[in-house]
Amino acid sequence: MVSTESNCKGVVYLVGAGPGDPGLLTVRGLQCLRRAQVVVYDYLANPRLLDDAPIDAERIYVGKTAGHHHLPQEQINALLIEKAREGKIVVRLKGGDPCLFGRGGEEAYELAEAGMSFEIVPGVTAGFGAAIYAGIPLTHRDYTTSLGLITGHEDPTKKVSSLDWSKLATGVGTLLFYMGMGNLGTITEKLMEHGRAPETPVAVVRWGTTPRQQTLVGTLADITDRVQQARLGPPAIIVVGEIVALRERLRWFDKRPLFGRRILVTRAAGQAGSLSDGLQAAGSEVMCCPTLEIVPPPDWRELDAALGQLSRIDVLVLTSVNAVNYFFERLFALGLDGRALHGTHIATVGPKTAAALQQRGLRADMLPDKQCAEGVLAALLEHGVVGKRILYPRSQLARDLLVTELTAAGAEVSAPVAYQTRAAEGAADRLRKILEEGVDAATFASSSAVEYCLKLLGDDAPHLLAKVAVASLGPLTSATLRRHGLEVAVEAAAPTVESLIEALQLYFASAADGSL
Ligand code: SAH
């Protein structure tokens, strides 16, 4: 489509993506991203942020890794102008702050020259993010009152350095060098040559604010050797100044219990939320790969028939959040609502199921002590089931325990399939890739997650899981794992996400240390 400048509504937002932690994107940046029709992004912008753009937005990677441009700058400028001319809302997502050593100024200049509308959304720059996540506050009245941001990689075609080393060395308290890893030796030499004490503390923070963050501390005199020994490469920020000493006291990000651990979460999409959030909050890098997905049953006949008879039902048994969701969605689809359960006793399996029920405006009458089918059975038997009509909507994979035992105890049980689980589409390749790249632990929240995971991995399962700490939500899941010959390293004390996270923390407690 060709449109003239005067009638086009295209706009380019130059958005700072922040240093890596997706939580450090600004609210304004997120607003722009949510409206984007085109997202042009590069290497240092966290790709997870792309999930916030509309699903049909065009995503164009123009990234560069150290000095290796995917698309030359002129072409990036031309691309932004072209897309905006088409009338598109374009988000140019750049790592850190767009205008700090990021060519945002150049891109904005070209847009202005071309007469395009643009906006600049600042971002948390890597220097601030990396230092602060390493526990280095950059200024502090007792240590330093000034801060300098410096490129450690000047334009190589320049004959004379434009950096005034003598002033930088002694005139500024804290110095942050960007893109300086290739020149670390020169940087430290120049600073010492121009009067900065060799014992001045220096920190090098690589992949700051991300689960891969690594921090190395030394002095101007020895940091270059230390970096070489540790083979620490870019991207990293070099922090020079007395303030670095505060890390010892203020270290927080890489002190969290699961920091540096890569943990596989195999829960179904839409359910992984709290487990992955909790693991992330404890510092781990979470690799999500749902091995199964929850889908409606092949047809609704069985469940519909049961719902048609709801007024006859004495007890409704709900043993999962999925059961609650599918039961009520179908109830609504049939033009009914919670009033149809008037007089029905409701038994749930645990607090999560009860909470899901509460969201529908209903209270659970029964919450067993043991949060599993056996617990529900014991509670029901205690309640008395002789002659009772029990409805138990469930998945096609649910064990028969409740049906057989309740029937044997004199109840009339109807157990329609309300939802099904199946192997998640495309999961096999992703799962294999995650395990090949290596994880420290793999979590399994149900027997079906185990079954599907092993099915997806096939014969390679033992080999791929050999070095992984296998973590289970409870004894049933553990039994399934063991039945398949897997050793269970971690088992939650109670079948809740919180308890699983706690068990993982205990397991890794002795070895948790993020520094090199
Ligand atoms: N506009 C960006 C900087 C781009 S220059 C910003 O404001 O952050 C690229 C340099 O930024 C890298 O060479 C490295 O020095 C630094 N950098 C970017 N992301 C980083 C991260 N997560 N951790 C440490 N340094 C990072």
Coordinates of C-alpha atoms and ligand atoms in Angstrom, one line a residue, residues 19-20 44 95-98 100-102 124-127 130 177-180 205-210 234-237, ligand 1:
P19 CA 18.3 -4.8 30.6
G20 CA 16.9 -8.3 30.4
L44 CA 19.7 -7.5 23.7
G95 CA 17.9 -3.3 24.9
G96 CA 18.2 -1.0 27.9
D97 CA 17.5 2.6 27.1
P98 CA 17.1 3.3 23.4
L100 CA 22.1 5.2 25.6
F101 CA 24.8 3.7 23.4
G102 CA 21.9 2.3 21.4
V124 CA 16.2 1.0 32.4
T125 CA 19.7 1.0 31.1
A126 CA 21.9 -2.2 31.5
G127 CA 24.4 -0.3 33.6
A130 CA 23.2 -4.9 36.1
F177 CA 31.7 0.9 31.0
Y178 CA 29.5 -0.5 28.3
M179 CA 30.8 -2.7 25.5
G180 CA 34.1 -2.8 27.3
V205 CA 28.4 -8.1 35.6
R206 CA 27.4 -10.3 32.7
W207 CA 23.9 -10.8 31.6
G208 CA 22.7 -8.6 34.4
T209 CA 19.1 -8.8 35.7
T210 CA 18.6 -12.2 34.0
P234 CA 30.1 -10.0 26.7
P235 CA 27.5 -8.7 27.3
A236 CA 28.8 -7.2 30.5
I237 CA 29.0 -4.0 32.4
Ligands
SAH1 N1 21.1 0.7 25.1 C1 21.7 -0.2 25.9 C2 23.2 -0.4 25.7 C3 23.5 -0.9 24.4 S1 25.3 -1.1 24.2 C4 21.4 0.1 27.4 O1 20.9 1.2 27.7 O2 21.6 -0.8 28.2 C5 25.4 -2.8 24.6 C6 26.2 -3.1 25.9 O3 25.3 -2.9 26.9 C7 26.8 -4.4 26.0 O4 28.0 -4.5 25.4 C8 26.9 -4.5 27.5 O5 28.0 -3.7 27.9 C9 25.7 -3.8 28.0 N2 24.6 -4.7 28.3 C10 23.4 -4.8 27.7 N3 22.6 -5.7 28.3 C11 23.4 -6.1 29.4 C12 23.1 -7.0 30.4 N4 21.9 -7.7 30.6 N5 24.1 -7.2 31.4 C13 25.2 -6.6 31.3 N6 25.5 -5.7 30.3 C14 24.6 -5.5 29.4

